[in-house]
């Protein structure tokens, strides 16, 4: 089937402007008769719920936490991009657009990315108006910093808690609408199926996680805003509850899943230390503004460090390999994440890794502390040759910028990152793949929309830092609330959707029988047992570097593991009560299907691009080698009863305003 992406005609800068002026509108009186379900109230869903309610629609919003405030978005640390050019460094909408398309290795949809860059400027105004305390300079103006893959400072931030502050803004806006009765909030409710009536998404089946009750909810449209699926790897920087269930169940009802193999492995995370961890911790990319990444130049030094015989601070400057600065002189430590992650893996694979496992590199702030300290000493007419004074002054500056991140590192690793370099290693962090959506953000199921990290988004094969919050809020505040009018305008006379239709019966029965199977299966292994096994297959064979043999094996192993799961999983407790083991079991069941499609997608994409690195396709210098002639498309998969049988649909990527070239950060 040809995928109609609904991209409007016209020049790149007029596309969205003209398009939004011609979107069908629903008049205010009729909006009162229209219900919209939003599944997920993180930054994307929360902002969409508040805006749709403000416009007059009746919103029913669902989240599995006890409050929208606990969505995974709260974990976002470093910042949010916007093409405001407040730093006066030559930024523009075009540059943000260009950086994002290039950063995504020319695998993103051009018109969507331009729209994203255009509305990015509105997001900051919106959030400031809500009272979000974005960092300000001494003079009171909003401050900016740099993130990877760009040569300007366009990242707005709130210390290392940007997601939390932005989420509180969206949550306050939602609360106002809850107070007005325009949003009905269903906390602790998990969507377990999508209900389609006459080809249109008309509701969901949700489980009340406190009582175990299975509920039917109807609406004229359903918006899925349930975040990313990085937890398919078991270990990731995502919140423990992040899952693919809503998106996957919608996929099984007809929504195509796009580019599932595009995963972001973030270069600066606290390394794995053994088998006991259930989650990994991100050290924000903002740290790469000032931190320098290195490993020892000499193999014997690396070995001595691993054996605990040498400390990093004992390695002389000339014996350190600042490999990113060496390999990529123009972007240095601020190369994009995929590039930085692969470079760390390359050094560790070559034997220069530094912690006991050999899988870590250093992120060092000593020169930043020295540089800031001397600057402060000069400003305050103090002695810049006084090493202790310079250290104290420099430390204060670094503390002001990144204090909470340093504290977090100290608490987890029990080492003071001001006096010894941090140890970091890449970890799964974000998924660029997700539900395929058209320009209106509608999936291939009519009336089912998808926004935020859950859709296949605007980031192509690699997302630049600080662009996920931008996309989530662009979708939620400025795109979906308008494009959805194109669809809902035809529903003003439909009336309330009843929930006693056979389609609701069928979906509810399906959910019930899955729960019955899981609860009554007298298996012997916990859900985590299977999840960990899946994670290991994913990391070893579908992780940072992939090849055809490993991917073929992974597909087999995942299918076998899935079979074993249904025979041998044991879920304790009851279905009629709060039961986290049951919740996990249903999520892992979906990961076990997604994992296979993920490997299938990675296997079919015979090229390297962005976060997808196929060992067979690399340059002599070990850089990703794209194949634009054969793979310049979005891979959208249609479910056919089993992930292995999924059918590929291609959406060709056409660049009219950007020339596709080999991506270089040298
Ligand atoms: C540690 C960390 C730091 C990050 N820092 C940054 C940063 O500095 N800048 C940046 O741009 N990006 C950052 N990101 C990425 C960014 O935080 C996420 O991409 C973004 O917050 C996702 O928002 P979302 O609204 O799409 O989903 P989420 O915030 O994940 O929200 C998902 C919502 O869906 C609900 N949900 C899920 N499944 C169901 C279901 N079946 N039924 C009902 N509800 C469901 C949840 O309850 C929740 O409300 C970071 C990510 C991590 C992991």
XYZ file of C-alpha atoms and ligand atoms in Angstrom:
719
model
C 0.000 0.000 0.000
C 1.329 3.437 -0.866
C 1.591 5.466 2.297
C -0.184 8.784 2.015
C 1.821 11.067 4.239
C -0.384 14.101 3.426
C 2.640 16.359 3.012
C 1.364 19.649 1.613
C 2.799 21.281 -1.495
C 4.651 24.598 -1.523
C 8.021 25.866 -0.443
C 9.423 24.405 2.751
C 8.794 27.579 4.739
C 5.237 27.998 3.495
C 4.135 24.383 3.900
C 3.045 24.451 7.544
C 1.950 28.104 7.464
C -0.351 27.532 4.499
C -1.459 24.095 5.620
C -2.567 25.158 9.048
C -4.589 28.004 7.565
C -6.564 25.470 5.586
C -7.136 22.810 8.226
C -10.803 22.068 8.777
C -11.972 23.608 12.035
C -14.623 22.445 14.440
C -16.753 25.286 15.683
C -16.668 25.902 19.437
C -20.223 24.736 20.084
C -19.608 21.439 18.294
C -16.371 20.746 20.144
C -18.486 20.199 23.251
C -19.931 17.105 21.513
C -16.590 15.580 20.692
C -14.605 13.282 22.947
C -10.904 12.614 22.579
C -9.000 9.919 24.458
C -5.367 10.656 25.227
C -3.344 7.696 26.370
C -0.271 8.962 28.196
C 0.177 12.246 30.002
C 3.901 12.860 29.768
C 5.085 16.001 28.049
C 3.509 15.078 24.716
C 0.186 13.759 26.022
C -0.082 16.259 28.872
C 0.438 19.254 26.606
C -2.001 17.846 24.036
C -4.654 17.127 26.673
C -4.416 20.651 28.112
C -4.562 22.289 24.672
C -7.428 20.177 23.316
C -9.423 20.862 26.480
C -8.645 24.564 26.241
C -9.959 24.467 22.663
C -13.204 22.963 23.959
C -12.995 19.208 23.293
C -13.910 16.738 26.046
C -10.733 14.927 26.955
C -10.361 11.605 28.729
C -6.715 11.200 29.739
C -5.034 8.008 30.938
C -1.740 7.214 32.599
C -0.427 4.224 34.497
C 1.260 6.203 37.262
C -0.593 7.624 40.256
C -0.200 11.100 38.750
C 0.762 12.602 35.367
C 3.585 14.279 37.253
C 5.424 10.959 37.389
C 5.626 10.390 33.616
C 9.052 9.413 32.409
C 9.401 12.943 30.921
C 10.231 14.092 34.430
C 13.643 12.441 34.062
C 14.749 14.659 31.188
C 17.788 16.507 32.355
C 19.687 18.629 29.888
C 17.331 20.888 28.001
C 15.084 21.715 25.096
C 16.120 23.169 21.743
C 14.578 26.180 20.066
C 15.745 28.334 17.163
C 15.458 31.609 19.072
C 19.008 32.774 18.347
C 19.145 34.364 21.813
C 22.880 33.677 21.869
C 23.291 35.747 18.701
C 25.492 33.038 17.227
C 23.783 32.862 13.851
C 21.074 30.335 14.689
C 17.911 30.230 12.625
C 14.928 28.009 11.867
C 16.766 26.745 8.804
C 19.852 25.825 10.834
C 17.828 23.888 13.408
C 16.017 22.147 10.553
C 19.303 21.403 8.788
C 21.081 20.161 11.941
C 18.146 17.873 12.764
C 17.956 16.318 9.291
C 21.741 15.885 9.172
C 21.837 14.636 12.779
C 19.227 12.007 11.840
C 21.511 10.874 9.001
C 19.022 11.946 6.311
C 16.386 9.474 7.359
C 13.755 11.942 8.677
C 10.823 13.460 6.807
C 11.876 16.901 5.598
C 8.526 18.736 5.932
C 7.953 17.498 9.489
C 11.380 18.587 10.635
C 10.941 22.062 9.199
C 7.610 22.392 10.980
C 9.292 21.276 14.189
C 11.971 23.955 13.823
C 9.306 26.582 13.091
C 7.177 25.865 16.153
C 10.204 25.396 18.427
C 10.256 29.151 19.019
C 6.645 29.137 20.233
C 7.318 26.398 22.774
C 9.686 28.552 24.791
C 7.195 31.453 24.889
C 4.429 29.076 25.939
C 6.483 27.574 28.752
C 7.747 30.920 30.012
C 4.136 32.161 30.076
C 3.255 29.118 32.192
C 5.964 30.097 34.632
C 8.459 27.343 33.837
C 11.683 28.519 35.521
C 14.099 28.191 32.603
C 17.654 29.222 33.467
C 18.493 32.874 33.042
C 21.715 34.793 32.650
C 22.905 37.352 35.152
C 21.026 40.095 33.255
C 17.730 38.187 33.416
C 17.612 36.941 29.823
C 17.011 33.261 29.101
C 20.275 31.344 29.001
C 21.348 28.771 26.410
C 23.917 26.013 26.189
C 25.145 23.660 23.466
C 24.259 20.058 22.768
C 25.801 17.545 20.400
C 25.679 17.849 16.625
C 25.354 21.633 16.530
C 27.709 24.576 16.479
C 25.340 27.054 18.115
C 23.912 27.405 21.626
C 20.183 26.843 21.308
C 19.375 24.658 24.290
C 17.112 26.160 26.966
C 17.348 24.452 30.334
C 16.396 24.405 33.981
C 19.583 23.165 35.659
C 19.598 19.383 35.162
C 15.829 19.158 35.666
C 14.404 20.539 32.455
C 11.888 17.719 31.945
C 10.570 18.073 35.460
C 9.987 21.797 35.130
C 8.398 21.538 31.687
C 6.193 18.696 32.901
C 5.033 20.758 35.861
C 4.056 23.467 33.362
C 2.009 21.036 31.266
C 0.576 19.415 34.383
C -0.567 22.775 35.756
C -2.260 23.530 32.441
C -3.939 20.106 32.589
C -5.031 20.617 36.172
C -6.766 23.822 35.232
C -8.788 21.864 32.678
C -9.436 19.021 35.140
C -10.812 21.701 37.485
C -13.057 23.025 34.690
C -14.329 19.509 34.015
C -12.885 19.505 30.480
C -10.376 16.729 31.237
C -11.381 13.588 33.045
C -8.177 12.095 34.400
C -7.801 8.332 34.768
C -4.641 7.748 36.806
C -3.453 4.175 37.375
C -5.184 2.991 34.200
C -3.330 1.029 31.568
C -4.542 0.838 27.977
C -4.520 -2.780 26.831
C -6.279 -2.593 23.488
C -7.533 -0.244 20.821
C -11.157 -0.577 19.727
C -11.894 -0.050 16.060
C -15.461 0.410 14.870
C -16.172 0.586 11.127
C -12.501 1.133 10.412
C -12.146 4.018 12.862
C -10.475 4.142 16.282
C -13.387 4.662 18.658
C -12.102 3.678 22.065
C -9.813 1.681 24.262
C -9.894 -1.156 26.751
C -8.080 -0.206 29.955
C -7.328 -2.005 33.183
C -7.916 -0.177 36.422
C -4.618 -1.058 38.056
C -5.910 -0.646 41.599
C -9.004 -2.838 41.356
C -8.098 -4.943 38.335
C -11.383 -3.997 36.667
C -11.381 -4.101 32.865
C -13.026 -0.926 31.552
C -14.352 0.283 28.190
C -13.873 3.902 27.162
C -15.129 5.419 23.952
C -14.280 8.581 22.024
C -14.269 10.041 18.538
C -10.481 9.813 18.313
C -7.686 8.162 20.268
C -4.265 9.754 20.740
C -1.392 7.534 21.809
C 1.338 9.395 23.686
C 2.900 6.553 25.600
C 6.615 7.262 25.157
C 9.474 5.092 23.917
C 10.252 1.378 24.034
C 13.946 1.371 25.019
C 13.095 -1.024 27.857
C 12.963 -3.827 25.302
C 16.701 -3.952 26.178
C 15.826 -4.473 29.891
C 18.681 -2.171 30.903
C 18.153 1.395 29.723
C 17.977 4.920 31.061
C 14.185 4.862 30.702
C 11.829 4.722 33.655
C 11.208 1.134 34.725
C 7.576 1.296 33.617
C 8.230 2.671 30.120
C 6.733 0.190 27.684
C 5.411 -0.406 24.190
C 2.060 -1.959 25.083
C -0.370 0.696 23.837
C 1.541 1.258 20.605
C 2.055 -2.461 20.044
C -1.582 -3.375 20.627
C -2.582 -0.605 18.193
C -0.019 -2.052 15.753
C -1.730 -5.409 16.023
C -4.989 -3.649 15.163
C -3.581 -2.174 11.954
C -1.285 0.743 12.839
C 2.024 0.393 11.007
C 5.194 0.403 13.097
C 7.984 2.455 11.527
C 11.761 2.006 11.733
C 11.627 -0.108 14.922
C 15.397 -0.679 14.797
C 16.313 3.021 15.139
C 17.426 3.202 18.760
C 19.582 5.764 20.423
C 22.432 4.559 22.567
C 23.507 7.501 24.682
C 27.259 7.904 25.207
C 27.261 9.323 28.722
C 25.632 6.928 31.177
C 26.897 5.360 34.368
C 28.402 2.027 33.255
C 26.969 -1.407 33.942
C 28.701 -2.990 36.919
C 27.216 -6.484 36.996
C 24.008 -8.477 36.799
C 22.282 -6.829 39.720
C 21.139 -3.613 38.012
C 17.604 -3.120 36.762
C 18.126 0.362 35.365
C 20.919 2.572 34.091
C 21.452 6.235 34.860
C 22.029 8.963 32.342
C 24.611 11.672 32.849
C 23.174 14.510 30.761
C 24.702 15.407 27.433
C 24.969 18.980 28.690
C 28.017 17.730 30.603
C 29.824 17.434 27.275
C 29.772 21.254 27.074
C 32.529 21.292 29.669
C 33.610 17.694 30.263
C 36.382 16.204 28.126
C 36.215 12.538 27.191
C 39.371 10.428 27.257
C 41.006 7.060 27.818
C 44.687 6.325 28.497
C 46.934 6.362 25.437
C 48.994 3.434 26.703
C 47.519 -0.030 27.014
C 49.546 -0.696 30.188
C 48.010 2.378 31.873
C 44.490 1.215 30.972
C 45.284 -2.194 32.406
C 46.755 -0.757 35.594
C 43.628 1.370 36.066
C 41.393 -1.669 35.587
C 43.396 -3.539 38.202
C 43.101 -0.632 40.626
C 46.872 0.038 40.591
C 46.627 3.489 39.005
C 44.229 6.392 39.370
C 43.102 8.522 36.405
C 44.480 11.643 38.068
C 47.937 10.012 37.972
C 47.933 9.819 34.170
C 49.932 12.698 32.693
C 48.233 14.981 30.193
C 50.382 13.740 27.302
C 49.396 10.151 28.087
C 45.690 10.805 27.667
C 43.827 10.196 24.430
C 41.033 12.734 24.018
C 39.776 10.591 21.195
C 36.742 12.668 20.197
C 38.835 15.838 19.957
C 41.415 13.844 18.001
C 38.988 12.234 15.553
C 36.455 15.057 15.169
C 38.335 18.348 15.595
C 35.466 20.651 14.573
C 32.790 19.189 16.900
C 35.127 17.576 19.444
C 33.290 16.355 22.529
C 30.025 17.652 21.079
C 29.645 15.171 18.235
C 26.176 13.590 18.047
C 25.338 10.692 20.314
C 25.620 7.868 17.805
C 29.100 9.019 16.805
C 30.264 9.476 20.423
C 28.844 6.089 21.469
C 30.535 4.199 18.689
C 33.838 5.963 19.367
C 33.661 4.899 23.050
C 32.895 1.316 22.050
C 35.789 1.351 19.572
C 38.284 2.442 22.265
C 36.948 -0.082 24.793
C 36.904 -2.925 22.241
C 40.522 -2.021 21.441
C 41.394 -2.588 25.110
C 41.563 0.969 26.482
C 38.406 0.855 28.629
C 38.846 1.899 32.220
C 36.650 0.345 34.871
C 36.903 -3.228 36.108
C 34.729 -4.462 33.220
C 36.816 -2.584 30.637
C 33.646 -0.887 29.425
C 34.017 2.729 30.504
C 35.726 5.944 29.445
C 36.413 9.106 31.408
C 34.430 12.355 31.390
C 36.753 14.849 32.980
C 35.990 18.312 34.384
C 39.458 19.226 35.612
C 40.223 21.595 32.753
C 36.774 23.233 32.955
C 37.204 23.819 36.693
C 40.624 25.334 36.046
C 39.396 27.498 33.150
C 36.343 28.823 35.022
C 38.379 29.284 38.211
C 40.968 31.446 36.471
C 38.249 33.471 34.768
C 36.534 34.121 38.108
C 39.832 35.026 39.721
C 40.444 37.581 36.975
C 36.925 39.000 37.235
C 37.305 39.443 41.000
C 40.927 40.656 40.813
C 42.178 37.643 42.789
C 45.370 35.621 42.406
C 44.929 33.281 39.456
C 48.118 31.433 40.394
C 46.606 30.295 43.690
C 45.691 26.706 42.757
C 43.351 26.132 45.725
C 41.502 29.400 45.141
C 41.173 28.698 41.408
C 39.847 25.209 42.110
C 37.266 26.516 44.609
C 36.080 29.261 42.272
C 35.941 26.914 39.276
C 34.142 24.234 41.238
C 31.462 26.753 42.201
C 30.793 27.577 38.535
C 30.583 23.906 37.580
C 28.372 23.239 40.606
C 25.994 26.014 39.550
C 25.680 24.530 36.080
C 25.524 20.823 36.815
C 25.336 20.462 40.613
C 22.453 17.986 40.774
C 24.052 15.731 38.133
C 27.324 15.634 40.056
C 25.438 14.827 43.241
C 23.566 12.026 41.489
C 26.834 10.554 40.202
C 28.377 10.756 43.665
C 25.409 9.000 45.260
C 25.445 6.148 42.739
C 29.177 5.617 42.256
C 30.483 6.905 45.605
C 33.262 8.913 43.927
C 33.576 12.680 43.901
C 33.388 13.769 40.238
C 34.871 17.185 41.070
C 38.163 15.589 42.039
C 38.249 12.463 39.883
C 36.825 12.042 36.364
C 33.411 10.437 35.958
C 33.296 6.996 34.337
C 30.753 6.691 31.575
C 29.653 4.210 28.906
C 26.893 4.132 26.267
C 23.446 2.837 27.242
C 20.060 2.515 25.546
C 18.241 5.783 25.942
C 15.645 6.675 23.319
C 13.783 5.132 20.415
C 13.483 7.041 17.182
C 11.249 4.326 15.738
C 7.585 4.081 16.645
C 4.099 4.232 15.196
C 4.064 5.518 11.627
C 2.134 8.793 11.366
C 1.265 11.095 8.490
C 1.786 14.872 8.477
C -1.361 15.219 10.637
C 0.168 12.738 13.140
C -2.500 10.155 12.329
C -1.476 6.479 12.208
C -2.647 4.086 9.507
C -5.748 3.468 11.646
C -8.201 6.263 10.954
C -8.812 8.376 14.056
C -5.833 6.924 15.935
C -3.076 9.509 16.390
C 0.358 9.173 17.890
C 2.589 11.890 19.352
C 5.844 12.303 21.275
C 8.451 9.581 21.553
C 5.851 6.921 20.701
C 5.647 7.944 17.056
C 8.432 7.402 14.536
C 8.994 11.072 14.899
C 11.128 13.676 13.298
C 14.540 12.408 14.248
C 15.360 9.972 11.474
C 18.021 7.449 12.437
C 19.488 9.485 15.291
C 18.033 12.130 17.594
C 20.051 15.174 18.554
C 20.190 16.031 22.245
C 17.400 18.265 23.605
C 15.210 17.548 20.585
C 12.844 15.013 22.175
C 11.261 17.532 24.528
C 11.009 19.939 21.611
C 9.210 17.359 19.486
C 6.910 16.187 22.294
C 5.802 19.723 23.092
C 5.583 20.739 19.428
C 3.262 17.781 18.799
C 1.250 18.407 21.961
C 0.881 22.192 22.072
C 1.120 23.238 18.439
C 0.512 20.460 15.926
C -1.936 17.747 16.989
C -4.569 20.046 18.546
C -5.035 21.612 15.089
C -4.421 18.762 12.666
C -6.894 16.570 14.540
C -9.599 19.060 13.489
C -9.192 17.802 9.922
C -10.602 14.504 11.101
C -12.965 15.509 13.891
C -14.747 18.096 11.739
C -16.564 15.172 10.121
C -17.696 13.848 13.482
C -19.770 16.730 14.759
C -23.025 14.900 14.187
C -21.874 11.410 15.181
C -22.985 11.683 18.801
C -21.568 9.757 21.717
C -19.923 6.431 20.814
C -21.655 3.592 22.712
C -19.463 1.002 24.464
C -21.893 -1.901 24.101
C -20.855 -2.597 20.519
C -19.541 -6.045 19.489
C -16.130 -4.494 18.744
C -15.799 -3.540 22.421
C -16.915 -7.077 23.440
C -14.274 -8.637 21.201
C -11.445 -6.386 22.427
C -12.400 -6.828 26.065
C -12.578 -10.613 25.712
C -9.149 -10.668 24.130
C -7.665 -8.738 27.043
C -9.423 -10.944 29.573
C -8.207 -14.146 27.975
C -4.618 -12.913 27.966
C -4.858 -12.011 31.653
C -6.464 -15.403 32.416
C -3.661 -17.209 30.632
C -0.947 -15.310 32.481
C -2.596 -15.701 35.881
C -3.343 -19.380 35.487
C -0.075 -20.404 33.894
C 1.693 -22.497 36.450
C 5.164 -21.670 35.169
C 8.340 -21.472 37.213
C 10.095 -18.293 36.136
C 9.463 -14.686 37.063
C 8.688 -12.077 34.427
C 12.092 -10.457 35.003
C 13.794 -13.741 34.181
C 12.430 -13.492 30.636
C 12.897 -9.746 30.374
C 16.579 -10.024 31.321
C 17.114 -12.784 28.770
C 15.456 -10.709 26.083
C 17.594 -7.724 27.074
C 20.787 -9.729 26.719
C 19.844 -10.934 23.229
C 18.947 -7.397 22.226
C 22.132 -5.834 23.595
C 24.496 -8.487 22.260
C 22.971 -9.003 18.830
C 20.746 -5.998 18.119
C 22.683 -3.360 20.076
C 25.282 -0.765 19.179
C 26.725 -2.799 16.311
C 24.744 -5.384 14.334
C 25.455 -7.923 11.626
C 23.338 -10.265 9.533
C 24.345 -13.403 11.396
C 23.660 -11.957 14.849
C 20.330 -10.503 13.747
C 19.169 -13.774 12.223
C 20.121 -15.580 15.427
C 18.380 -12.914 17.520
C 15.106 -13.409 15.641
C 15.241 -17.145 16.308
C 16.223 -16.739 19.943
C 13.512 -14.182 20.643
C 10.823 -16.353 19.060
C 11.965 -19.325 21.175
C 12.078 -17.196 24.308
C 8.551 -15.941 23.616
C 7.275 -19.478 23.344
C 8.981 -20.363 26.606
C 7.486 -17.259 28.247
C 3.929 -18.337 27.507
C 4.654 -21.839 28.836
C 6.819 -21.039 31.821
C 6.086 -17.604 33.178
C 4.716 -17.417 36.685
C 2.630 -14.436 37.728
C 1.833 -14.282 41.403
C -1.040 -12.424 43.098
C -4.511 -11.960 41.639
C -5.909 -10.183 38.623
C -8.487 -8.351 40.720
C -6.036 -6.265 42.690
C -2.960 -4.083 42.377
C -0.519 -6.504 40.771
C 2.738 -5.182 39.374
C 3.890 -8.624 38.294
C 0.851 -8.929 36.035
C 1.430 -5.435 34.618
C 5.032 -6.352 33.867
C 4.025 -9.680 32.318
C 1.753 -7.978 29.808
C 4.431 -5.438 28.908
C 7.143 -8.070 28.516
C 4.808 -10.157 26.329
C 4.682 -7.188 23.946
C 8.443 -6.576 24.141
C 8.939 -10.208 23.149
C 7.051 -9.538 19.922
C 8.482 -6.090 19.269
C 12.033 -7.432 19.779
C 11.623 -9.794 16.867
C 10.268 -7.096 14.546
C 13.097 -4.832 15.713
C 15.693 -7.433 14.643
C 13.851 -8.072 11.385
C 13.903 -4.352 10.570
C 17.620 -4.109 11.421
C 18.322 -7.157 9.262
C 16.485 -5.823 6.225
C 18.225 -2.414 6.410
C 21.469 -3.295 4.636
C 23.198 -0.010 5.401
C 24.489 1.886 8.416
C 22.746 5.116 9.319
C 22.652 7.056 12.584
C 22.012 4.760 15.535
C 21.672 1.757 13.223
C 25.200 0.452 12.641
C 25.618 -2.622 10.458
C 29.148 -3.933 10.737
C 29.084 -4.992 7.092
C 28.501 -1.379 6.036
C 31.212 0.912 7.356
C 33.920 3.106 5.885
C 37.598 2.327 6.318
C 37.630 4.741 9.243
C 34.796 2.856 10.921
C 32.112 5.459 10.180
C 28.530 4.577 9.215
C 28.084 3.974 5.479
C 24.639 4.884 4.199
C 23.068 3.534 1.045
C 20.846 6.339 -0.207
C 20.087 4.650 -3.445
C 18.413 1.658 -1.863
C 17.413 2.659 1.663
C 16.301 6.262 1.585
C 12.879 5.408 2.947
C 10.890 4.985 6.126
C 10.254 1.290 6.762
C 6.654 0.936 7.962
C 5.704 -2.590 9.016
C 2.227 -4.058 8.874
C 1.347 -6.769 11.391
C 0.319 -10.103 9.895
C -0.274 -12.340 12.891
C 3.381 -12.785 13.842
C 6.261 -10.263 13.919
C 8.243 -12.452 11.527
C 5.516 -12.225 8.889
C 5.240 -8.428 9.076
C 4.933 -6.805 5.652
C 7.125 -3.876 4.683
C 5.690 -0.647 3.278
C 8.080 2.067 2.166
C 7.643 5.801 2.411
C 10.240 7.377 0.133
C 12.193 10.250 1.670
C 12.550 13.191 -0.652
C 14.805 16.107 0.160
C 14.071 19.241 -1.805
C 15.767 21.745 0.460
C 18.752 19.828 1.734
C 21.379 18.020 -0.244
C 22.031 14.515 1.036
C 25.748 14.255 1.707
C 27.976 12.032 3.791
C 27.557 13.107 7.359
C 30.787 14.509 8.726
C 31.681 16.108 12.056
C 35.427 16.221 11.467
C 17.183 10.030 31.632
C 16.655 10.753 30.439
C 16.971 12.083 30.227
C 16.479 12.756 29.116
N 16.825 14.075 28.922
C 16.327 14.722 27.838
C 16.644 16.098 27.619
O 17.370 16.722 28.377
N 16.124 16.711 26.532
C 15.305 16.067 25.643
O 14.845 16.676 24.682
N 14.965 14.766 25.858
C 15.456 14.091 26.918
N 15.127 12.775 27.107
C 14.091 12.163 26.257
C 12.709 12.642 26.716
O 12.674 12.727 28.117
C 11.592 11.734 26.269
O 11.736 11.413 24.923
C 10.251 12.417 26.449
O 10.125 12.916 27.747
C 9.108 11.471 26.128
O 7.901 12.139 26.409
P 6.518 11.481 26.051
O 5.471 12.425 26.527
O 6.504 11.084 24.628
O 6.480 10.127 26.909
P 6.616 9.841 28.487
O 7.081 10.993 29.256
O 7.372 8.564 28.582
O 5.134 9.595 28.934
C 4.460 8.403 28.628
C 3.077 8.463 29.234
O 2.357 7.352 28.755
C 1.717 6.683 29.832
N 1.550 5.295 29.400
C 2.458 4.468 28.844
N 1.876 3.309 28.513
C 0.577 3.415 28.851
C -0.550 2.556 28.732
N -0.477 1.357 28.163
N -1.727 2.981 29.235
C -1.851 4.208 29.808
N -0.828 5.070 29.901
C 0.364 4.664 29.430
C 2.595 6.922 31.012
O 1.850 6.772 32.183
C 3.037 8.372 30.755
O 2.040 9.245 31.203
C 15.640 12.083 28.204
C 15.321 10.744 28.404
C 15.858 10.073 29.496
C 15.583 8.616 29.634
